[in-house]
PDB file of C-alpha atoms and ligand atoms in Angstrom:
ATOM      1  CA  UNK Y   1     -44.523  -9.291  41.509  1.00 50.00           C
ATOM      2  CA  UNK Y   2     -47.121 -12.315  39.735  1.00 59.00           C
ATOM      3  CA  UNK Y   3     -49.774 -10.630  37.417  1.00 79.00           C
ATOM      4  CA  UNK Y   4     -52.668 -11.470  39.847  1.00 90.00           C
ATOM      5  CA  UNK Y   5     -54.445  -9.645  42.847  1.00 93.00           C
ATOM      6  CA  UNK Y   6     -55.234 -10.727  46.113  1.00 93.00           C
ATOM      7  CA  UNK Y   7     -58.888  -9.338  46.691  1.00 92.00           C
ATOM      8  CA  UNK Y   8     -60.862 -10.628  49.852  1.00 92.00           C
ATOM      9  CA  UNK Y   9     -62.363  -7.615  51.547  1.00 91.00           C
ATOM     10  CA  UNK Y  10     -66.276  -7.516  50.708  1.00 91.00           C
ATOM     11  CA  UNK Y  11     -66.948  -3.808  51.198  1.00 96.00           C
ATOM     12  CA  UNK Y  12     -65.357  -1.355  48.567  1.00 97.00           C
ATOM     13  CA  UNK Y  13     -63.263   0.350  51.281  1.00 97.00           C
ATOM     14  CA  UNK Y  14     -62.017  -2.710  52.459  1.00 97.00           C
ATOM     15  CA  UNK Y  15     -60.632  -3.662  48.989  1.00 97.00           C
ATOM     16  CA  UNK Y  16     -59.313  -0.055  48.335  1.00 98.00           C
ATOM     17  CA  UNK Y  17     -57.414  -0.530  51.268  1.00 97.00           C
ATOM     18  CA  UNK Y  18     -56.260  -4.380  50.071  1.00 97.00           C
ATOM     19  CA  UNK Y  19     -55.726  -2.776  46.638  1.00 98.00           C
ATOM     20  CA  UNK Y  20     -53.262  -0.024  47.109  1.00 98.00           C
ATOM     21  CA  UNK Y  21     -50.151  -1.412  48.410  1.00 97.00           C
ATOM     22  CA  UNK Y  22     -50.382  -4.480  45.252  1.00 97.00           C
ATOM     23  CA  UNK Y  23     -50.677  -1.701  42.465  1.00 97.00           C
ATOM     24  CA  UNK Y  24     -48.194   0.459  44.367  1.00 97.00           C
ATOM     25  CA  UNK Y  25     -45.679  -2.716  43.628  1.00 96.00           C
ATOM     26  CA  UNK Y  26     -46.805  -3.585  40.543  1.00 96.00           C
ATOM     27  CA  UNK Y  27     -46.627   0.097  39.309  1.00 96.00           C
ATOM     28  CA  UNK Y  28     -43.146   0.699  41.186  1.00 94.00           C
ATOM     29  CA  UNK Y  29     -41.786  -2.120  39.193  1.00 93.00           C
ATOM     30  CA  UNK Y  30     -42.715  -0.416  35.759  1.00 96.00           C
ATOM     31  CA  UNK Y  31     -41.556   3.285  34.690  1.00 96.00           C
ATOM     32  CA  UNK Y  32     -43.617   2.853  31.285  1.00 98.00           C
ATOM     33  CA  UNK Y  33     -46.588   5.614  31.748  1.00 98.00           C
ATOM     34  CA  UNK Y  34     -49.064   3.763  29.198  1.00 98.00           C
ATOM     35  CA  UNK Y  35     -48.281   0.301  30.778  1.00 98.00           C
ATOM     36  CA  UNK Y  36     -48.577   1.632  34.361  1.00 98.00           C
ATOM     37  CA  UNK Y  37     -52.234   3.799  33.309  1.00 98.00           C
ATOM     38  CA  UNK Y  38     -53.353   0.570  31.968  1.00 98.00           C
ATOM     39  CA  UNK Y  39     -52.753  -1.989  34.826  1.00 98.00           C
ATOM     40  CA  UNK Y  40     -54.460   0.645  37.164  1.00 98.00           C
ATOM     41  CA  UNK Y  41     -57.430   1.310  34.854  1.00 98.00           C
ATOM     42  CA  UNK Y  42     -57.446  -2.763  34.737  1.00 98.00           C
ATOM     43  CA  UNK Y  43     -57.044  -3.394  38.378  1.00 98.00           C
ATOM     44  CA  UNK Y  44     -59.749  -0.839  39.162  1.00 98.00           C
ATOM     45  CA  UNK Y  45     -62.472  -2.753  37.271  1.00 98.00           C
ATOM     46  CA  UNK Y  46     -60.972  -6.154  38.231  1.00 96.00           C
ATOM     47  CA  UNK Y  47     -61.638  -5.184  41.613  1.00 97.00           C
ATOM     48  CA  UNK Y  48     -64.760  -3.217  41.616  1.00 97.00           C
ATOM     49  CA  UNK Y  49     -66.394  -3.736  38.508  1.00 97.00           C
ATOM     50  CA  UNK Y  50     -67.074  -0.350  37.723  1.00 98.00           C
ATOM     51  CA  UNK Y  51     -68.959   0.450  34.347  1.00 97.00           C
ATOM     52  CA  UNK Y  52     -66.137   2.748  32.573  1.00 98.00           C
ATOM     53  CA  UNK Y  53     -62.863   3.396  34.505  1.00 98.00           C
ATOM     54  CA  UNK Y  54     -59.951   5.219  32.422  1.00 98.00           C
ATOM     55  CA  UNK Y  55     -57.894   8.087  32.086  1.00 98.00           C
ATOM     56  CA  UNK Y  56     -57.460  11.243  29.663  1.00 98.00           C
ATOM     57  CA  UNK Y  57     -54.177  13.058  29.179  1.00 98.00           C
ATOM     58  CA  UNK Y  58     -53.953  16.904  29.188  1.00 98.00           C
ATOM     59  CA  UNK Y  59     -52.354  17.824  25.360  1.00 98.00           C
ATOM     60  CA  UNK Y  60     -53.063  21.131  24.820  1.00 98.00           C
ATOM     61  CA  UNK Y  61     -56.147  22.862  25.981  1.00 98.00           C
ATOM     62  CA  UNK Y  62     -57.630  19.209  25.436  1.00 98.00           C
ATOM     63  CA  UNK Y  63     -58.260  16.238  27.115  1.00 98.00           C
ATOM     64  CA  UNK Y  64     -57.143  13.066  25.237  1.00 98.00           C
ATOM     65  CA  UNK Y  65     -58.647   9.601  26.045  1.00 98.00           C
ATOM     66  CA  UNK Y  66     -55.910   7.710  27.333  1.00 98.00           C
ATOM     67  CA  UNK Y  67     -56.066   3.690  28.953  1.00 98.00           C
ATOM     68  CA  UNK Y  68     -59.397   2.654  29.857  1.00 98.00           C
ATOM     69  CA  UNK Y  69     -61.942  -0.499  30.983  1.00 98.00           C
ATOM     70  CA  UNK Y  70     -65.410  -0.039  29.487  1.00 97.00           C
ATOM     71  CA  UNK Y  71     -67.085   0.735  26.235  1.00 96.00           C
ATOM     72  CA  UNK Y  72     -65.781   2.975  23.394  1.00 96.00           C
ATOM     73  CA  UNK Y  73     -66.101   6.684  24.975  1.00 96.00           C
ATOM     74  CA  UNK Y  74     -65.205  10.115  23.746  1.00 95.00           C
ATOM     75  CA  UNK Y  75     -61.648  11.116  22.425  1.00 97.00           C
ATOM     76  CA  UNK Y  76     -61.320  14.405  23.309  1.00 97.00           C
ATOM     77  CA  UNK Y  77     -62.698  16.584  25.819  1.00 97.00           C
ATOM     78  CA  UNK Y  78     -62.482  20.640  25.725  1.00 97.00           C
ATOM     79  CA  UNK Y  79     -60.308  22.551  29.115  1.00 98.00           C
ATOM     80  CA  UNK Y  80     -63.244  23.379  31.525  1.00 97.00           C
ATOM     81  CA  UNK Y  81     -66.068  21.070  29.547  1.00 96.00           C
ATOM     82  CA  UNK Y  82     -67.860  18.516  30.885  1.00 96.00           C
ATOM     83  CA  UNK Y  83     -66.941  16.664  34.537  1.00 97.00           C
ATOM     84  CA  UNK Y  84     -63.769  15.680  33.280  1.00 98.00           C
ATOM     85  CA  UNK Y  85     -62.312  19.508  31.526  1.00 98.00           C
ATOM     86  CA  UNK Y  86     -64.465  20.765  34.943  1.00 98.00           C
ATOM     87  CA  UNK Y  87     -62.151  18.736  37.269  1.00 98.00           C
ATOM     88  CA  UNK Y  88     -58.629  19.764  35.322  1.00 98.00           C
ATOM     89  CA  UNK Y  89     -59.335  23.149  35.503  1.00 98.00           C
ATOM     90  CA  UNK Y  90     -60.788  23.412  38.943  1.00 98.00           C
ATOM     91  CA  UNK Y  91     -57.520  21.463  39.926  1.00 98.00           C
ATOM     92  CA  UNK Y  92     -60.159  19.514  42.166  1.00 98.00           C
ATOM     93  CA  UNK Y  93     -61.594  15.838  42.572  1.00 98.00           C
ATOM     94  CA  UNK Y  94     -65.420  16.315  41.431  1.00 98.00           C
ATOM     95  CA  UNK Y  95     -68.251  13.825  42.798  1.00 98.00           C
ATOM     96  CA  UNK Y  96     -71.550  13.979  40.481  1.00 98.00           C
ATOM     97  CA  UNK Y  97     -73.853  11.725  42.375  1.00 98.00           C
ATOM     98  CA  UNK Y  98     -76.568  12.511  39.391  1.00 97.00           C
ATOM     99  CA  UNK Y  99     -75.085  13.341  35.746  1.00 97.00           C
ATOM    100  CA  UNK Y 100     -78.603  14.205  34.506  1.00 95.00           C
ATOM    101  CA  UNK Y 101     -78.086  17.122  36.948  1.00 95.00           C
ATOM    102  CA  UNK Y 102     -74.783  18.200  35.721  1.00 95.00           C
ATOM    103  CA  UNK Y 103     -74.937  21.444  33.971  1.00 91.00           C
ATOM    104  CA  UNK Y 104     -72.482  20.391  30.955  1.00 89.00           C
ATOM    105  CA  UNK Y 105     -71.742  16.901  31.781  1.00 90.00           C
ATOM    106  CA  UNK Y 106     -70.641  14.637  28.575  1.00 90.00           C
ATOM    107  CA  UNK Y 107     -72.307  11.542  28.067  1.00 89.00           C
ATOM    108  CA  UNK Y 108     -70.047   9.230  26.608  1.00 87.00           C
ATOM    109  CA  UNK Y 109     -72.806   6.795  27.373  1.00 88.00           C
ATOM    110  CA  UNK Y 110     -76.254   7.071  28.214  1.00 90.00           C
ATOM    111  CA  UNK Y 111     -76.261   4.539  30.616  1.00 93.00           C
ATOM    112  CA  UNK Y 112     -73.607   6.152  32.758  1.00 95.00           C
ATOM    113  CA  UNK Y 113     -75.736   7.601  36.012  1.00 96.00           C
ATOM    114  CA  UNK Y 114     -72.999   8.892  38.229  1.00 98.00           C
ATOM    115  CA  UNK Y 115     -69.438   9.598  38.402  1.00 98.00           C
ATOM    116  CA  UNK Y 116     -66.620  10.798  39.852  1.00 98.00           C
ATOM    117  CA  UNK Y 117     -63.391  12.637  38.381  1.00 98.00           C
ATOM    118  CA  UNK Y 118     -59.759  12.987  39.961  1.00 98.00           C
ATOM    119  CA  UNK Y 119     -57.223  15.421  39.051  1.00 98.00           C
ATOM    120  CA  UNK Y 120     -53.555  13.486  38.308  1.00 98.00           C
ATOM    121  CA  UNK Y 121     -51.181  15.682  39.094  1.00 98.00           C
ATOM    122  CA  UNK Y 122     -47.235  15.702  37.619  1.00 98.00           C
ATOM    123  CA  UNK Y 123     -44.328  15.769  40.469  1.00 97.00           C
ATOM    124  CA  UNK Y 124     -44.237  19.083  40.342  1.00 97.00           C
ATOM    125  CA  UNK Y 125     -47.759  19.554  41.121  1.00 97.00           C
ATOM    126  CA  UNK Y 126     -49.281  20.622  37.528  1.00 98.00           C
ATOM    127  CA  UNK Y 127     -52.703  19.118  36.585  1.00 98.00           C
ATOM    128  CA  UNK Y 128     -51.962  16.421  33.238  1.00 98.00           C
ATOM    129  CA  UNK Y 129     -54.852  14.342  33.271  1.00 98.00           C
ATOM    130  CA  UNK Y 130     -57.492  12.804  35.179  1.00 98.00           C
ATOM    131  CA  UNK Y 131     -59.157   9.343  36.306  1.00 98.00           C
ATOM    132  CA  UNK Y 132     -62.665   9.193  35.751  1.00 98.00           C
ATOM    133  CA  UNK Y 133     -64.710   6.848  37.247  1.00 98.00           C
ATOM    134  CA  UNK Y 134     -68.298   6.034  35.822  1.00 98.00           C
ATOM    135  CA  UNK Y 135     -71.373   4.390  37.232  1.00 98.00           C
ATOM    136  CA  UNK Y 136     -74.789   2.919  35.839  1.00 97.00           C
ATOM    137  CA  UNK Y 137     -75.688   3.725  39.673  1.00 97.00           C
ATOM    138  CA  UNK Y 138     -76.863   7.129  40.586  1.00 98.00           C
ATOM    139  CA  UNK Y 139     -74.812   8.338  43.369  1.00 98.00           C
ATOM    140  CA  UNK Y 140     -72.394   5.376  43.530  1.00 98.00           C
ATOM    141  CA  UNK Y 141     -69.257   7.388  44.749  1.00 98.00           C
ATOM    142  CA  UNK Y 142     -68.879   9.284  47.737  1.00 98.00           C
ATOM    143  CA  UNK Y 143     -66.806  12.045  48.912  1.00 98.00           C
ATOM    144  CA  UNK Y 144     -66.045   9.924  52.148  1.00 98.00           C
ATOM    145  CA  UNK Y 145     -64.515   6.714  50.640  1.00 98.00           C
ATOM    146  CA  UNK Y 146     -64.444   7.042  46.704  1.00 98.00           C
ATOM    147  CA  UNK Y 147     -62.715  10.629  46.893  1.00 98.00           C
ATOM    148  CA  UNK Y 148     -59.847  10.188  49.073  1.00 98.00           C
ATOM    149  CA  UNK Y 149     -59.222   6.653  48.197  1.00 98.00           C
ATOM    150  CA  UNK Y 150     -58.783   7.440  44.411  1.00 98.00           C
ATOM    151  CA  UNK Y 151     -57.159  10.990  45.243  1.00 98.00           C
ATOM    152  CA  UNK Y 152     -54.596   8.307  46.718  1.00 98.00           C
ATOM    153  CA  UNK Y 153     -54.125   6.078  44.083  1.00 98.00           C
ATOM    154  CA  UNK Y 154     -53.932   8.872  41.724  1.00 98.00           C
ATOM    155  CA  UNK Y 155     -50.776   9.893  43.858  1.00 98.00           C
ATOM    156  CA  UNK Y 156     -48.859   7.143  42.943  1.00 98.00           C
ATOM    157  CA  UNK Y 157     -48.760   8.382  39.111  1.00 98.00           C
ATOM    158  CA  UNK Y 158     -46.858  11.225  39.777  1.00 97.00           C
ATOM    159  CA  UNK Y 159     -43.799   9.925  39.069  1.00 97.00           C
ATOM    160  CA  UNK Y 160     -44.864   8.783  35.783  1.00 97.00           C
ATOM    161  CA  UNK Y 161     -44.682  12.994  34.728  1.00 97.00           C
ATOM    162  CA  UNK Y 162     -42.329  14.076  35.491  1.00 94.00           C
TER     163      UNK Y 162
HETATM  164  N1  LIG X 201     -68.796  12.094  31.448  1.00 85.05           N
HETATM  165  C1  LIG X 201     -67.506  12.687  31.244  1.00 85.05           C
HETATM  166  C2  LIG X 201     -66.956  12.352  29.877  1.00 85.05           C
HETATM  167  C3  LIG X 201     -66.112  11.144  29.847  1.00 85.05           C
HETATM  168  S1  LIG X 201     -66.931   9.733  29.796  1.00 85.05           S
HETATM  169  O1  LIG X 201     -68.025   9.591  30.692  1.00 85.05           O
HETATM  170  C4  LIG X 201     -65.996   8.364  29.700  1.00 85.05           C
HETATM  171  C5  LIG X 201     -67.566  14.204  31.426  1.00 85.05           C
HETATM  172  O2  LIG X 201     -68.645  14.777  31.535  1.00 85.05           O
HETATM  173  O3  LIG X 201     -66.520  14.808  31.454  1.00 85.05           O
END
């Protein structure tokens, strides 16, 4: 497939629909798990411009910052701190429409006013990372189109842990 999206919709569900089936070819054509987390993280900001779109890796009772769009952010996040250690060991897609409001939440950046944080799960279903999504809009994502959207794009990285 050519390096370059096709992105016409105008709303944000219309382009995660346009979105998916180009980065499920472009990620079916690579088996690299770095390569693959990075196209995604860049295709997500390429196509919505979110503030700070990445991924951290489970390695040990850590998260570890893994590809990413945005500014510099933390390196390593604590199991069950923050959103992000919240989400991995909930095993559960978290929507914080208000950070500020977030008992524990981790600001990587202080402009960062909402955010949401799904679970990437390995083939055979444990939790080894997340996506986290982050917004300089208070209550940006929703749990009707940001959750189950990304919950599906998150799917197609299963293969990538075996
Ligand atoms: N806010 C996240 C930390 C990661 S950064 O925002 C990139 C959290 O509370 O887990």
């Amino acid at each position: 497939m050519a390096e370059q999206l096709i992105l016409e919709g105008s709303t944000r569900e219309e382009r995660y629909r346009e979105l998916y089936p180009q980065l499920q070819a472009l990620l079916g054509a690579e088996t690299d798990r770095i390569a693959n987390l990075a196209n995604m993280a860049a295709a997500f900001r390429q196509t919505f411009g979110f503030f700070w779109v990445g991924f951290y890796l489970v390695s040990g009772r850590e998260l570890v910052l893994g590809p990413f769009q945005g500014d510099i952010a933390c390196t390593r996040i604590p199991y069950g701190r923050g959103v992000c250690g919240d989400a991995w060991a909930k095993g559960m897609s978290l929507v914080v429409p208000d950070v500020d409001s977030y008992p524990g939440h981790i600001a990587c950046s202080s402009l960062s006013r909402s955010e949401i944080v799904v679970p990437i799960r390995s083939v055979r279903g444990e939790v080894v990372g997340v996506l986290d999504v982050d917004s300089q809009e208070l209550g940006d994502f929703t749990e009707e189109i940001d959750r189950p959207w990304l919950e599906q794009y998150v799917g197609l990285l299963a293969p990538l842990f075996p």
